[in-house]
Short mmCIF file of C-alpha atoms in Angstrom, two decimals:
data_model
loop_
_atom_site.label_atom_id
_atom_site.label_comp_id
_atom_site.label_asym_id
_atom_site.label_seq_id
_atom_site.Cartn_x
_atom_site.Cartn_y
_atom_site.Cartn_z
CA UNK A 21 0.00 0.00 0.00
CA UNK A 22 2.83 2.61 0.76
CA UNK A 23 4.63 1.34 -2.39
CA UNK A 24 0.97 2.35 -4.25
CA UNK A 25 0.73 5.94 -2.72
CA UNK A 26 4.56 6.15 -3.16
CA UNK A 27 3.73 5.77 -7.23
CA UNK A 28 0.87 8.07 -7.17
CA UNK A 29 2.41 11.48 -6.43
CA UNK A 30 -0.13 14.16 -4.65
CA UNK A 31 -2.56 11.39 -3.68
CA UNK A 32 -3.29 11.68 -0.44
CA UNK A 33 -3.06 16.18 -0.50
CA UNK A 34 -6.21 15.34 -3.53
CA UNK A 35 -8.33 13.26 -1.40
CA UNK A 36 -7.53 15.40 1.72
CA UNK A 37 -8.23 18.47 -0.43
CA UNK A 38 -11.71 16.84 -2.36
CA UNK A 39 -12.92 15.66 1.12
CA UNK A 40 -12.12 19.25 3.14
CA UNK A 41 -14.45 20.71 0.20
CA UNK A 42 -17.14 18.32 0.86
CA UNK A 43 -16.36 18.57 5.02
CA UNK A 44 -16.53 22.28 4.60
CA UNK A 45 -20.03 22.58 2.80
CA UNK A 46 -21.62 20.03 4.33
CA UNK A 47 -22.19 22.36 7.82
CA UNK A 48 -23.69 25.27 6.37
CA UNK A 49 -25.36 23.06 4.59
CA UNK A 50 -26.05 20.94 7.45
CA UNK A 51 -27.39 23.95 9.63
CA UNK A 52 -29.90 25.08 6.90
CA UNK A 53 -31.45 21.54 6.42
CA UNK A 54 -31.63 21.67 10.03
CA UNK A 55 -32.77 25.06 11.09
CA UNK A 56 -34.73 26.68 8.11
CA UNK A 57 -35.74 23.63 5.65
CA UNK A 58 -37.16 21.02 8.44
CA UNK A 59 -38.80 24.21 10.01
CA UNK A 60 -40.49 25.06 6.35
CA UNK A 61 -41.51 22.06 5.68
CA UNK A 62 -43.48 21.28 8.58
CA UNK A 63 -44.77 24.61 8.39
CA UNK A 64 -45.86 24.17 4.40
CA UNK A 65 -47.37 20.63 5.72
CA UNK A 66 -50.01 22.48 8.33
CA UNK A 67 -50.46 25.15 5.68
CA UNK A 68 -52.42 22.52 3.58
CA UNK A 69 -54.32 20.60 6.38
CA UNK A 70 -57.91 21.87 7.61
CA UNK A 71 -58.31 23.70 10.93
CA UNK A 72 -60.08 21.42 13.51
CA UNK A 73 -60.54 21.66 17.58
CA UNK A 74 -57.91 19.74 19.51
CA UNK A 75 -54.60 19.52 19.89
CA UNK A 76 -53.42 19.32 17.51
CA UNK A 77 -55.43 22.08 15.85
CA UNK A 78 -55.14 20.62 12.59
CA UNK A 79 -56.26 17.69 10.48
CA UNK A 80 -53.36 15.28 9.56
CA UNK A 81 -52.46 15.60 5.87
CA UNK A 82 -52.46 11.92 5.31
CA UNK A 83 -55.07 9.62 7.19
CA UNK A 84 -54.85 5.45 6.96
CA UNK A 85 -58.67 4.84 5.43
CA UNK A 86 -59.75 1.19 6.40
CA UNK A 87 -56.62 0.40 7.66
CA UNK A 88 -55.10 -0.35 4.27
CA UNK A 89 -55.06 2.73 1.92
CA UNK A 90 -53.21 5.69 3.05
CA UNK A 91 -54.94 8.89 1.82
CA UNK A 92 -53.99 12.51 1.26
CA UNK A 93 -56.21 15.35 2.84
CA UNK A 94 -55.05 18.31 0.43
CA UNK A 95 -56.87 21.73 1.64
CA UNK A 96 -56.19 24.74 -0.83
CA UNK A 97 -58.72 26.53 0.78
CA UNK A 98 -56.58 28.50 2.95
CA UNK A 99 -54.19 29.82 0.34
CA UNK A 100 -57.24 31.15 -1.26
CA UNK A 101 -59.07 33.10 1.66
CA UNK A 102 -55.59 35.71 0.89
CA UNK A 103 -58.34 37.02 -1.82
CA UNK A 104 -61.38 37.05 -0.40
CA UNK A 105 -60.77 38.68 3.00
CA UNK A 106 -58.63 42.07 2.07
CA UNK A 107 -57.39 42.31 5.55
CA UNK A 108 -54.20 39.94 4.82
CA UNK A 109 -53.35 41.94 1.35
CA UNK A 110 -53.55 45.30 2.89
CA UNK A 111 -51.32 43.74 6.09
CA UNK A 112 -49.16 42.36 3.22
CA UNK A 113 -48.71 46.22 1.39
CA UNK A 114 -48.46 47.54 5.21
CA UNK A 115 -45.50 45.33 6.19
CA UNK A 116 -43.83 46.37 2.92
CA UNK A 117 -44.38 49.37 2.46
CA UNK A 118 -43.12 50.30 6.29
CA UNK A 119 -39.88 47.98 5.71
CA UNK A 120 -38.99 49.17 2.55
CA UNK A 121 -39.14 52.82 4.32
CA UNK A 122 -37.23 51.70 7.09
CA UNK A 123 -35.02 50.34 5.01
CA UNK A 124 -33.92 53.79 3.29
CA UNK A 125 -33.83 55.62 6.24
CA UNK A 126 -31.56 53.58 7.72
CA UNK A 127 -29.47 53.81 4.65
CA UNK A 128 -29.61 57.10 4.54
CA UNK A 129 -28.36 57.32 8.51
CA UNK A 130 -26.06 54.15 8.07
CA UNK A 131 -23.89 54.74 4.93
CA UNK A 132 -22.27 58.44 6.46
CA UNK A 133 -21.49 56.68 9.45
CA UNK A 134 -20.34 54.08 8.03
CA UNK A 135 -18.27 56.25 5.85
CA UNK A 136 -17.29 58.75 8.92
CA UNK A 137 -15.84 55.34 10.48
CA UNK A 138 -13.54 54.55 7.73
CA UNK A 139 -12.10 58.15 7.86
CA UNK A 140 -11.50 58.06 11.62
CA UNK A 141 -8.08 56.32 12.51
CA UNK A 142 -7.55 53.08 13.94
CA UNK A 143 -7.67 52.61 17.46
CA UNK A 144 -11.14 55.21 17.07
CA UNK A 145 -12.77 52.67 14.50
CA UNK A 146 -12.54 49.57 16.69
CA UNK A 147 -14.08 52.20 19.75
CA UNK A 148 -16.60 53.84 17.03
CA UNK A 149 -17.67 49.84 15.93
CA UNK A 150 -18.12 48.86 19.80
CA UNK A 151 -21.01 52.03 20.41
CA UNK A 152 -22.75 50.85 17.11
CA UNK A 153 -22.90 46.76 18.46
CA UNK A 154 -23.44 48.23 22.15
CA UNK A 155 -26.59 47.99 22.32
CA UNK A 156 -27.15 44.64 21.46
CA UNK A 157 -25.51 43.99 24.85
CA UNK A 158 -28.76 44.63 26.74
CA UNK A 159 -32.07 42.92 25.64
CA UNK A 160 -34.05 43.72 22.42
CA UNK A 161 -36.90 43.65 24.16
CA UNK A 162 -36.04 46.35 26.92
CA UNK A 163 -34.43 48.23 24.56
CA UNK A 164 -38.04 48.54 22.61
CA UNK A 165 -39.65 48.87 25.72
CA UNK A 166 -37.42 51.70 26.36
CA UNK A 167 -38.66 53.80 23.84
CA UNK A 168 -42.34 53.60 24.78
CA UNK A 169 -41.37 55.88 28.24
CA UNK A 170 -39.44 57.96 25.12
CA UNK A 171 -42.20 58.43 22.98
CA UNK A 172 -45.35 58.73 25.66
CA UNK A 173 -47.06 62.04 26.07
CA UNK A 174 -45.35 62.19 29.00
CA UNK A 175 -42.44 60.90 28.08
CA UNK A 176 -38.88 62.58 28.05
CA UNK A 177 -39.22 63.38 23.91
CA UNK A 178 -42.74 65.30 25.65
CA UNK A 179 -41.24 67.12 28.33
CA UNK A 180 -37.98 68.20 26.16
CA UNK A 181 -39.65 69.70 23.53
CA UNK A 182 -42.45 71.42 26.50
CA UNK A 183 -39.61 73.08 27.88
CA UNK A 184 -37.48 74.13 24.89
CA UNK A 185 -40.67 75.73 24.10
CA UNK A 186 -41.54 73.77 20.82
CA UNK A 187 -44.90 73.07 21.42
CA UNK A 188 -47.44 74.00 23.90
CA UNK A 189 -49.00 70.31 24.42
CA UNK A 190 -48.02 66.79 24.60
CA UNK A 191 -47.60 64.96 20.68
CA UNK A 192 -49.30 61.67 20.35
CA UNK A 193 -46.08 59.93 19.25
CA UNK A 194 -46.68 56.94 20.74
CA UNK A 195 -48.84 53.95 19.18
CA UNK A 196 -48.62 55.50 16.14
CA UNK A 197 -46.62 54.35 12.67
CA UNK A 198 -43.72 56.99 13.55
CA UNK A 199 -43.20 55.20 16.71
CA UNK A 200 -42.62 52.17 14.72
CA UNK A 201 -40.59 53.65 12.43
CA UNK A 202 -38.39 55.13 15.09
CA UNK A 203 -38.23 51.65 16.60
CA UNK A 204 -37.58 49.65 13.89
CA UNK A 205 -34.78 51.98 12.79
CA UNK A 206 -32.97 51.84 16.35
CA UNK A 207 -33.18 48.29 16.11
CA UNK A 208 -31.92 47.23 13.03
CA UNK A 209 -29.61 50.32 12.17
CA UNK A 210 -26.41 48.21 12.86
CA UNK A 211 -27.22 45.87 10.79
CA UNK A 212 -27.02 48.37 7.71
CA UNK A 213 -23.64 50.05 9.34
CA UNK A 214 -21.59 46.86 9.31
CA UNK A 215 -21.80 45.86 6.05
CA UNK A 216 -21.28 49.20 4.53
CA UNK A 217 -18.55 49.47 6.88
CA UNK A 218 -16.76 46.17 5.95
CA UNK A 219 -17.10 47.44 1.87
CA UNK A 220 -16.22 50.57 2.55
CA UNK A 221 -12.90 49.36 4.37
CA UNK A 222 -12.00 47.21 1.49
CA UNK A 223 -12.42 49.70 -0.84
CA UNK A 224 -9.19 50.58 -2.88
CA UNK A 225 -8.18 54.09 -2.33
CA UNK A 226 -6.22 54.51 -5.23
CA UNK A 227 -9.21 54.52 -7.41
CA UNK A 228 -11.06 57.83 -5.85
CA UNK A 229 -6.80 59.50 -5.65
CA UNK A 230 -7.08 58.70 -9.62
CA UNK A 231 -10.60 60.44 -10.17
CA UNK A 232 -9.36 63.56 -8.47
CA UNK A 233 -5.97 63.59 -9.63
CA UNK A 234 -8.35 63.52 -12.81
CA UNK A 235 -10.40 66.85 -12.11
CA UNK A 236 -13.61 65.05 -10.69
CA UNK A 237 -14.89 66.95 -7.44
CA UNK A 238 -15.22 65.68 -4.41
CA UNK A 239 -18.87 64.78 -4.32
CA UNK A 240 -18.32 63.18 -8.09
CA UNK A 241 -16.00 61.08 -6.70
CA UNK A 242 -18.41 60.05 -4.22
CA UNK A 243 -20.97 59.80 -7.03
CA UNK A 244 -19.17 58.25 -9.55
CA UNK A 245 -16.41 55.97 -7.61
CA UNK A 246 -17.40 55.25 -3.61
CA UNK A 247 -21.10 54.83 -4.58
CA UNK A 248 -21.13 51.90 -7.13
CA UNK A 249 -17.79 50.18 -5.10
CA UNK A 250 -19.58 49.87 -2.38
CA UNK A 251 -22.91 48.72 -3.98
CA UNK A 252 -22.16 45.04 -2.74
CA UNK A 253 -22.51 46.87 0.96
CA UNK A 254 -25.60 48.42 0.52
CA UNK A 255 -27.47 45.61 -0.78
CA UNK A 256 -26.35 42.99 2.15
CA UNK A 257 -27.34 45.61 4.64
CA UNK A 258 -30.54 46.33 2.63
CA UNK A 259 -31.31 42.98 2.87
CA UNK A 260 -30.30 42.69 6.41
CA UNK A 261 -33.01 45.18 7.67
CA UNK A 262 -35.87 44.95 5.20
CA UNK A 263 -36.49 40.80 5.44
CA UNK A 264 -36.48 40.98 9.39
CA UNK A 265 -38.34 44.25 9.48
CA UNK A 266 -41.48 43.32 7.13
CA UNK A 267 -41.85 40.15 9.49
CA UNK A 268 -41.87 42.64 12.73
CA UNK A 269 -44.16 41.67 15.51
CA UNK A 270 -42.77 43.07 18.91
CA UNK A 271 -42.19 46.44 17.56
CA UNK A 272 -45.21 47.16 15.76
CA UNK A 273 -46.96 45.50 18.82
CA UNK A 274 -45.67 47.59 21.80
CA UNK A 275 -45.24 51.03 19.93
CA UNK A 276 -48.10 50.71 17.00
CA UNK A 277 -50.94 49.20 19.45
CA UNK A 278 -53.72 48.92 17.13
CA UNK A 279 -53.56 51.50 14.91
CA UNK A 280 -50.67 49.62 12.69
CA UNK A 281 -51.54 46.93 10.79
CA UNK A 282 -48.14 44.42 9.60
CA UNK A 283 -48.60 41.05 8.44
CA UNK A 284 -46.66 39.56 12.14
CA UNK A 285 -49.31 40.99 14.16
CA UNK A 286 -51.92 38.97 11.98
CA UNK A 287 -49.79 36.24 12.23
CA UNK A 288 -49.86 35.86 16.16
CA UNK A 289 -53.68 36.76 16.13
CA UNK A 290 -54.24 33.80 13.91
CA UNK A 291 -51.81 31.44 15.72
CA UNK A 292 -53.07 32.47 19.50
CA UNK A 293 -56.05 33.96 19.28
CA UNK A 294 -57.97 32.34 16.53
CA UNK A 295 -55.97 29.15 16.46
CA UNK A 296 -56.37 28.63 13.19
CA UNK A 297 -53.02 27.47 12.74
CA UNK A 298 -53.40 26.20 8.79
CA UNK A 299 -54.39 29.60 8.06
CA UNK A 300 -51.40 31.44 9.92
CA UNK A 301 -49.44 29.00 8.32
CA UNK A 302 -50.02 29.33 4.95
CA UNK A 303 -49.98 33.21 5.83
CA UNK A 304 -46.02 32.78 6.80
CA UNK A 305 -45.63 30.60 3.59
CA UNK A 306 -46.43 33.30 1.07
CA UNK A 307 -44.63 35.83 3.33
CA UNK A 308 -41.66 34.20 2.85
CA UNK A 309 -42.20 33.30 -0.61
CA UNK A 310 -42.79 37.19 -1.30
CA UNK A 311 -39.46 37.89 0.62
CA UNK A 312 -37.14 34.90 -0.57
CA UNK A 313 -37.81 34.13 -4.03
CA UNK A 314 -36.84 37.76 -5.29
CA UNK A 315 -34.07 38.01 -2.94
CA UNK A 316 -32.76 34.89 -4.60
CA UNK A 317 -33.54 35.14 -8.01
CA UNK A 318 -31.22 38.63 -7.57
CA UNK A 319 -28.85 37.09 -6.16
CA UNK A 320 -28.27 34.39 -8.97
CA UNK A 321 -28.66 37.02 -12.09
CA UNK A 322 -25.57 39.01 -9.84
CA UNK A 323 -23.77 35.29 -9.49
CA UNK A 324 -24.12 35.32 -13.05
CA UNK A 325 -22.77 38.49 -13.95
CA UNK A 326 -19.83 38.26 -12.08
CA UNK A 327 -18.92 35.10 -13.56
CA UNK A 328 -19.37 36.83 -17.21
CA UNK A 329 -17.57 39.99 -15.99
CA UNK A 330 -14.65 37.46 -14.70
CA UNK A 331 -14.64 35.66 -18.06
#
């Protein structure tokens, strides 16, 4: 056997190499099947069985009839009350129309600091990137409670602006879709800062030194140069905020009340209050079809434009 591996040069470094690849891939892989495909699936199953009382609350998608065929109990009926009942198609808009806001304001706040950190020098960035994860040291859920005594009428936003003299009485800020804006951009704002951040970084300098050294201006190098380089950045922390902030509950929840409507409140009515679990299922099922599916289908027209831009 040595004599055989002594003949075949490189042998063992291949299979060590072919089977690290496959090693490698096989826990992110792994993870997924574990974590977000077993979880769909069972989820699709109770999206297509019939609501019933017991536990639990849902008919079994295939049933043994006289002990010898095994039969399948399709329901498509709850895929289809999406178009009769409005309610679920104006939650739908709601939750997307309030992410995709979200989503550019915290672009808008996120890419100059961002930016400003990648100007600052080096022992400040690594004390500039600690305040931006900071507050994911303390709970999400205190921190979002924290803005309600913010935001009340009689709340420190309230009293401030009483006794700068703004205004003369309390603004109903809270339960409102402001409030939810303000809390959804707190929340998720680091999420858009550290990707932009980690493009930015990379980004070679040489390239905006060549554009001025060139005559452009300072905000056509921005323009021109810093904005498309660091494209990659702004779509990974787009991503980052809008998917987890059209799927919202808690925020919407403590500082909307009832006057916003997203799709995750109707989701937890359906699940806890109605129990009509096939129909709260099949409500999360085209959610994330509506989220996913573009996300992906963008993501493999860019794979395949970088592999034609690298040919």
């Amino acid at each position: 056997m040595n004599g055989l591996v002594a003949r075949i040069p490189g042998r063992p470094d291949r299979w060590r190499e072919r089977w690290g690849q496959r090693l490698v891939a096989a826990f992110p892989m792994g993870w997924l099947l574990v974590f977000f495909l077993a979880p769909f699936l069972f989820v699709l199953k109770i999206a297509f069985s019939e609501n019933r009382l017991g536990i639990p609350p849902y008919q079994p998608l295939f049933e043994w009839v006289d002990g010898a065929v095994l039969q399948l109990q399709l329901n498509l009926a709850n895929f289809g009350f999406f178009l009769e009942d409005p309610l679920y198609a104006a939650a739908y808009l709601s939750s997307l129309k309030m992410a995709a806001i979200s989503t550019l304001i915290c672009l808008m706040i996120g890419y100059p600091m961002a930016y400003g950190i990648t100007k600052v020098r080096q022992p400040w960035r690594n004390v500039l990137l600690m305040l931006v994860i900071l507050p994911f040291w303390t709970s999400f859920l205190i921190r979002v409670y924290a803005w309600i005594g913010i935001l009340k009428n009689e709340g420190l936003l309230n009293n401030f602006l009483i006794w700068a003299g703004v205004i003369d009485q309390p603004l109903p800020m809270l339960h409102s879709p402001f409030a939810v804006y303000v809390g959804i951009v707190y929340s998720y704002l680091p999420f858009m800062i550290l990707p932009l951040y980690a493009t930015l970084e990379r980004m070679d300098l040489t390239l905006r030194e060549a554009a001025q050294d060139l005559g452009c201006r300072p905000w056509e190098v921005m323009l021109k140069i810093t904005l498309p380089l660091s494209l990659p950045g702004i779509i990974a922390g787009s991503m980052l905020v809008f998917i987890p902030a059209a799927g919202e509950f808690v925020i919407p929840d403590l500082l909307g009340g009832s006057n916003v409507l997203m799709i995750g409140k109707v989701l937890w009515n359906e699940f806890f209050l109605n129990r009509d679990w096939p129909l709260a299922s099949a409500v999360a099922v085209v959610m994330l079809v509506l989220l996913v599916v573009p996300f992906m289908l963008f993501q493999h027209y860019q794979a395949r434009q970088d592999e034609g831009d690298a040919a």
